[in-house]
Short mmCIF file of C-alpha atoms in Angstrom, two decimals:
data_model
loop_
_atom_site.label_atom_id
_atom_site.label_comp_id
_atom_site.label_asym_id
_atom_site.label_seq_id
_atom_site.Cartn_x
_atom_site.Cartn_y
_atom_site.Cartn_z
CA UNK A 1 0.00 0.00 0.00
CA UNK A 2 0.72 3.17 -0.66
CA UNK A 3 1.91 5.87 2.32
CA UNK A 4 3.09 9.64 2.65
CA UNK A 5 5.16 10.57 4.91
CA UNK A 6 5.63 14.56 6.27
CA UNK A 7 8.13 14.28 9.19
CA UNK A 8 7.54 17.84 10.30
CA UNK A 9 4.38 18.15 12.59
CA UNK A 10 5.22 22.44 12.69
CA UNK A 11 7.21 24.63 10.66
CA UNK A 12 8.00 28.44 11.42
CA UNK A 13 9.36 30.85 9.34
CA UNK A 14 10.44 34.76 9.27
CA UNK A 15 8.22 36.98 6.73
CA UNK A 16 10.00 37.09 3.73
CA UNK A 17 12.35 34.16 4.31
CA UNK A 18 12.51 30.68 2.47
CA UNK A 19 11.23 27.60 3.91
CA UNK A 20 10.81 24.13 2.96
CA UNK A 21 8.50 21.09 3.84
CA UNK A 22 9.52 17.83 3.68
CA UNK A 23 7.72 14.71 1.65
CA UNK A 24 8.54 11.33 1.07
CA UNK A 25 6.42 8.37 0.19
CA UNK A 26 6.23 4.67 -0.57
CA UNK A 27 5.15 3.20 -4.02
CA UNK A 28 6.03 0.92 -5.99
CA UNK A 29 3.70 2.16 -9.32
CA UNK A 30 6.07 4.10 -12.10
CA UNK A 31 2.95 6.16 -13.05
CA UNK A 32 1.58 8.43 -10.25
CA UNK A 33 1.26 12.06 -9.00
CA UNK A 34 1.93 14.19 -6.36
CA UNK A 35 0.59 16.87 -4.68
CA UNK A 36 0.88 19.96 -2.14
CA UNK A 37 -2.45 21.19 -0.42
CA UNK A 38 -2.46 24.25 2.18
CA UNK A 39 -5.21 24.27 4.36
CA UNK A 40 -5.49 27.59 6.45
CA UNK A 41 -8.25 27.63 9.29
CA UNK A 42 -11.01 27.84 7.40
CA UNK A 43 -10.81 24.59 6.37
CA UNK A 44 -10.44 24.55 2.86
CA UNK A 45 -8.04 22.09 0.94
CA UNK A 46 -6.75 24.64 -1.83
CA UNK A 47 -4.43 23.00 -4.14
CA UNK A 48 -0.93 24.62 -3.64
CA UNK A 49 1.29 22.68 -7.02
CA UNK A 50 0.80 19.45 -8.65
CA UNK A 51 3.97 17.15 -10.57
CA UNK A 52 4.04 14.19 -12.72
CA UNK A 53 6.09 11.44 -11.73
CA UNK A 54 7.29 10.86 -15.20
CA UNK A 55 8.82 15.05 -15.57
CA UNK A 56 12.08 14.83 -14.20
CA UNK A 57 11.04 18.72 -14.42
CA UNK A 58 10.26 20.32 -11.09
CA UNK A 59 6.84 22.30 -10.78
CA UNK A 60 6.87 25.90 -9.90
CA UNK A 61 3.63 28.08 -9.45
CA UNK A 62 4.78 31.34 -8.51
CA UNK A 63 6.69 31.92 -4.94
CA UNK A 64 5.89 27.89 -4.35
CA UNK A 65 8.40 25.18 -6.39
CA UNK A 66 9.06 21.52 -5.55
CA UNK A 67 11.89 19.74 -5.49
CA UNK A 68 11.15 15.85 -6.81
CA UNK A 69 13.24 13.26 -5.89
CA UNK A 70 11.87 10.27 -7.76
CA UNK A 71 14.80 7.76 -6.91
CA UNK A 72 14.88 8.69 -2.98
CA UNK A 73 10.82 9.07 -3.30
CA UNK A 74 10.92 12.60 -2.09
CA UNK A 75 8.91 15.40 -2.37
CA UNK A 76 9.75 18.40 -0.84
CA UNK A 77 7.30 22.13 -0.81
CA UNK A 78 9.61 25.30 -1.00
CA UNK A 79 8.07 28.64 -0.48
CA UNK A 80 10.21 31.64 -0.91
CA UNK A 81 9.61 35.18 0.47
CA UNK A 82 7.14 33.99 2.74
CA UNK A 83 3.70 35.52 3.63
CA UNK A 84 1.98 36.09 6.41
CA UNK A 85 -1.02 34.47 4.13
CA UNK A 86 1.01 31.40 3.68
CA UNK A 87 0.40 30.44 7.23
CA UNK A 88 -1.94 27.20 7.36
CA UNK A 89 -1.28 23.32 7.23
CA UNK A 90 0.33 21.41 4.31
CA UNK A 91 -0.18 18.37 3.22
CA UNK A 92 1.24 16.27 0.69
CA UNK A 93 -0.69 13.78 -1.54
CA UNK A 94 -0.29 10.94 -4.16
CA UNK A 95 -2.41 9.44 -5.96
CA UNK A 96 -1.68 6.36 -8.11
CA UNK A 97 -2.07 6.83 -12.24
CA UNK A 98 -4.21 4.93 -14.07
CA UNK A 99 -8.06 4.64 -12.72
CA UNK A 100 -7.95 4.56 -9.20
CA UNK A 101 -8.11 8.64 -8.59
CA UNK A 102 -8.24 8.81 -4.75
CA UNK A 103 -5.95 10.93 -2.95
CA UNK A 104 -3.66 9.58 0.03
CA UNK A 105 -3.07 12.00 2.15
CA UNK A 106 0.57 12.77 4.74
CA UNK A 107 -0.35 13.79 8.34
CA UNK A 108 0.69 17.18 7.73
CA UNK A 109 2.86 20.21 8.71
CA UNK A 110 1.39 23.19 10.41
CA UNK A 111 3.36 26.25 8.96
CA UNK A 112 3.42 29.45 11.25
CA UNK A 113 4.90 32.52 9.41
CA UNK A 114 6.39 34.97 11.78
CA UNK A 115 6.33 39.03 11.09
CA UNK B 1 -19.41 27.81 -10.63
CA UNK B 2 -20.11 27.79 -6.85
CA UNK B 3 -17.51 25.09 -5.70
CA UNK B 4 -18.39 21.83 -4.41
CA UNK B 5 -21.34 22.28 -1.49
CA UNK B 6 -21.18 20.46 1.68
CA UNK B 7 -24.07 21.36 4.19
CA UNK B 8 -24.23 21.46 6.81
CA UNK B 9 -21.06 23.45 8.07
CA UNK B 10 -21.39 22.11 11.49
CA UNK B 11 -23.46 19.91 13.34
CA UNK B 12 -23.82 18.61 16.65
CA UNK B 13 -25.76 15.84 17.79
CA UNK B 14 -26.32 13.24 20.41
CA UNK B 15 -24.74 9.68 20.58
CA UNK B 16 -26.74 7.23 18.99
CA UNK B 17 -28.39 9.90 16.82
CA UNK B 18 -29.06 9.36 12.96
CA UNK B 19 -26.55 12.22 10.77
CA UNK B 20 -26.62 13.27 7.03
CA UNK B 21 -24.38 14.95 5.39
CA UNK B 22 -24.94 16.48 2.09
CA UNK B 23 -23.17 17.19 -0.94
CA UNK B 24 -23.09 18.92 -4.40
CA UNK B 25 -20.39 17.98 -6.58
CA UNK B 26 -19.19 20.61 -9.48
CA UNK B 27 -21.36 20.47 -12.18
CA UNK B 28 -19.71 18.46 -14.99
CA UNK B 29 -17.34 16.33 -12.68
CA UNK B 30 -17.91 12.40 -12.53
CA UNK B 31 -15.85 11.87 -9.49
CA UNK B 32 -16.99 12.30 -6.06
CA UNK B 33 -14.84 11.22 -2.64
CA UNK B 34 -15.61 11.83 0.92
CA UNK B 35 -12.79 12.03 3.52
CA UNK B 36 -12.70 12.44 7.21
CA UNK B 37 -10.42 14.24 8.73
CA UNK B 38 -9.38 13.62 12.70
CA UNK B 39 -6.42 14.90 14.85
CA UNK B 40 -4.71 11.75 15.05
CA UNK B 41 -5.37 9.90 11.42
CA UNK B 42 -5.17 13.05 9.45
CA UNK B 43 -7.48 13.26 5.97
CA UNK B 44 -8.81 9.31 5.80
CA UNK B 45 -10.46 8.30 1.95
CA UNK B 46 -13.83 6.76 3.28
CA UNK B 47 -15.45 6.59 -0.12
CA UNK B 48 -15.23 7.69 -3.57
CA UNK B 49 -17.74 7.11 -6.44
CA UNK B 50 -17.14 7.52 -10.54
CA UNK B 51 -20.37 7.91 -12.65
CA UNK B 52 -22.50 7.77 -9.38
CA UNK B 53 -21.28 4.46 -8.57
CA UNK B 54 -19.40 3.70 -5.30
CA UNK B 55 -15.42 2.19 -6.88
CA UNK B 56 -13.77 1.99 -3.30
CA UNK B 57 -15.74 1.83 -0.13
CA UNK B 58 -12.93 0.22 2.08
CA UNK B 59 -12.08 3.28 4.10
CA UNK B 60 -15.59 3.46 5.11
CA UNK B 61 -15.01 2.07 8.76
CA UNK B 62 -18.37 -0.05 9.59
CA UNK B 63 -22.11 -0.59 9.16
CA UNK B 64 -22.86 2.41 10.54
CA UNK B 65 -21.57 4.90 7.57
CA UNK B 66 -23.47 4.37 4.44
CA UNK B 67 -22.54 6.75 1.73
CA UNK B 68 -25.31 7.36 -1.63
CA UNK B 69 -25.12 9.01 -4.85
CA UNK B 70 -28.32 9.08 -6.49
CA UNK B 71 -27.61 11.51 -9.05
CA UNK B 72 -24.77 13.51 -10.79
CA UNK B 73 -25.57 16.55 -8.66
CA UNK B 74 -25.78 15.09 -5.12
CA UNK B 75 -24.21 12.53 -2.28
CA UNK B 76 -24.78 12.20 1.11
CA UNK B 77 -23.03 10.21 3.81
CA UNK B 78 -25.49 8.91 6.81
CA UNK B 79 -24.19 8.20 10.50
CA UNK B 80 -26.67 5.91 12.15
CA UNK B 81 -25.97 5.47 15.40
CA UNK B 82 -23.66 8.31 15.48
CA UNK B 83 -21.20 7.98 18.08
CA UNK B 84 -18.62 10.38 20.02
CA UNK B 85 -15.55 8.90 17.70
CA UNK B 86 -17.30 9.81 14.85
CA UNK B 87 -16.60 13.33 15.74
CA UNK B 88 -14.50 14.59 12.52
CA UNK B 89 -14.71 17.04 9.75
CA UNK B 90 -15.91 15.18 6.83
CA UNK B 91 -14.60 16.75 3.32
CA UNK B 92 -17.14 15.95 0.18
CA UNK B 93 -14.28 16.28 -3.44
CA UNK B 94 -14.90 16.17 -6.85
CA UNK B 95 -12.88 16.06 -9.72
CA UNK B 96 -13.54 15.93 -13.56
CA UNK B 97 -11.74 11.80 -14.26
CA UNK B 98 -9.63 10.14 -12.13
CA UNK B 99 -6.49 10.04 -13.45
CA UNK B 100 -3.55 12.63 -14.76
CA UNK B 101 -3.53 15.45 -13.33
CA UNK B 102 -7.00 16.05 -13.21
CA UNK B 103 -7.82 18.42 -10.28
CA UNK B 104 -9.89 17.32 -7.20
CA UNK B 105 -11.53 20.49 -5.84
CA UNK B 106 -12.68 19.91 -1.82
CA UNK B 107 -15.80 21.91 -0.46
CA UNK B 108 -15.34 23.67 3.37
CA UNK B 109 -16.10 20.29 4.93
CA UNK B 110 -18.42 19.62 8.11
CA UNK B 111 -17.60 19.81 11.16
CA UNK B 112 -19.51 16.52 13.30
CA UNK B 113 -19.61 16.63 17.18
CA UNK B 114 -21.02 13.93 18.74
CA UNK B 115 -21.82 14.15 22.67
#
């Protein structure tokens, strides 16, 4: 079975400052994706930055980038100049290619930002 | 388009009590999943359906969940007897396919107290 894995249960970081979550998971499927969700305290899963197993490419959407480690099965969430807004909980996801589309879900990291 | 709808926001009821919670998917999306989210087991698949039919129902964790989708528009997920370790927020997703990248969109979730 599948499993994510976030080692870091909180985070902090200075405004402005870089900081980066940790990922890793189990699989053994060569097709699957990964994911980064931020959930602030209003409860809604907003999907942070998304990368196909199969791009050697790492996925950047603005101030957020990944760094995808397919041999060590790591999947780390950078976010440079940090935000005050990008305080919340992160979680990392994978979710197996082909048909089955479920998400499996890490335990999370709790990211404080700090002015 | 409005988001996926989960209603209602919170609820609290006594043990042994019959819940429902509803939910309206995005319009257009075939997917539907319902998760639970707790302190200690983090965001937990309990269901997901594809073209209104149930695919996986082996996070659902006994008789007493039963999860429906009648129609394209509209799930619920029924509690009966409800009981204080059912307390959770339960997240309703949808997403347009399964597989790729293909974008699972969560609505605010419930919040379920049992006393």
């Amino acid at each position: 079975a599948q499993t994510v894995t976030q080692s870091q249960p909180e985070m902090s970081v200075q405004e402005a400052e870089t900081v980066t979550l940790s990922c890793t998971y189990d699989t053994s499927e060569s097709d699957y994706y990964l994911f980064w969700y931020k959930q602030p305290p209003s409860r809604q899963m907003i999907l942070v930055i998304r990368q196909e197993a199969y791009k050697q490419q790492n996925a950047t959407e603005n101030r957020f980038s990944v760094n995808f480690q397919k041999a060590a099965k790591s999947f780390s969430l950078k976010i440079s100049d940090s935000q005050l807004g990008d305080a919340a909980m992160y979680f990392c996801a994978y979710r197996a290619g082909g048909s089955q589309g479920n998400l499996i879900f890490g335990k999370g990291t709790k990211l404080s930002v700090k002015p | 388009d409005a988001g996926v709808i989960q209603s209602p926001r919170h609820e609290v009821t006594e043990m042994g009590q019959e819940v429902t919670l509803r939910c309206k998917p995005i319009s257009g999306h075939n997917s539907l999943f319902w998760y639970r989210q707790t302190m200690m087991r983090g965001l937990e698949l309990l269901i997901y359906f594809n073209n209104n039919v149930p695919i996986d129902d082996s996070g659902m964790p006994e008789d007493r969940f039963s999860a429906k989708m009648p129609n394209a528009s509209f799930s619920t997920l029924k509690i009966q007897p409800s009981e204080p370790r059912d307390s959770a927020v339960y997240f309703c997703a949808s997403s347009f396919g399964t597989v790729g990248l293909s974008r699972t969109f969560f609505g605010q979730g419930t919040r379920l107290t049992v006393v």
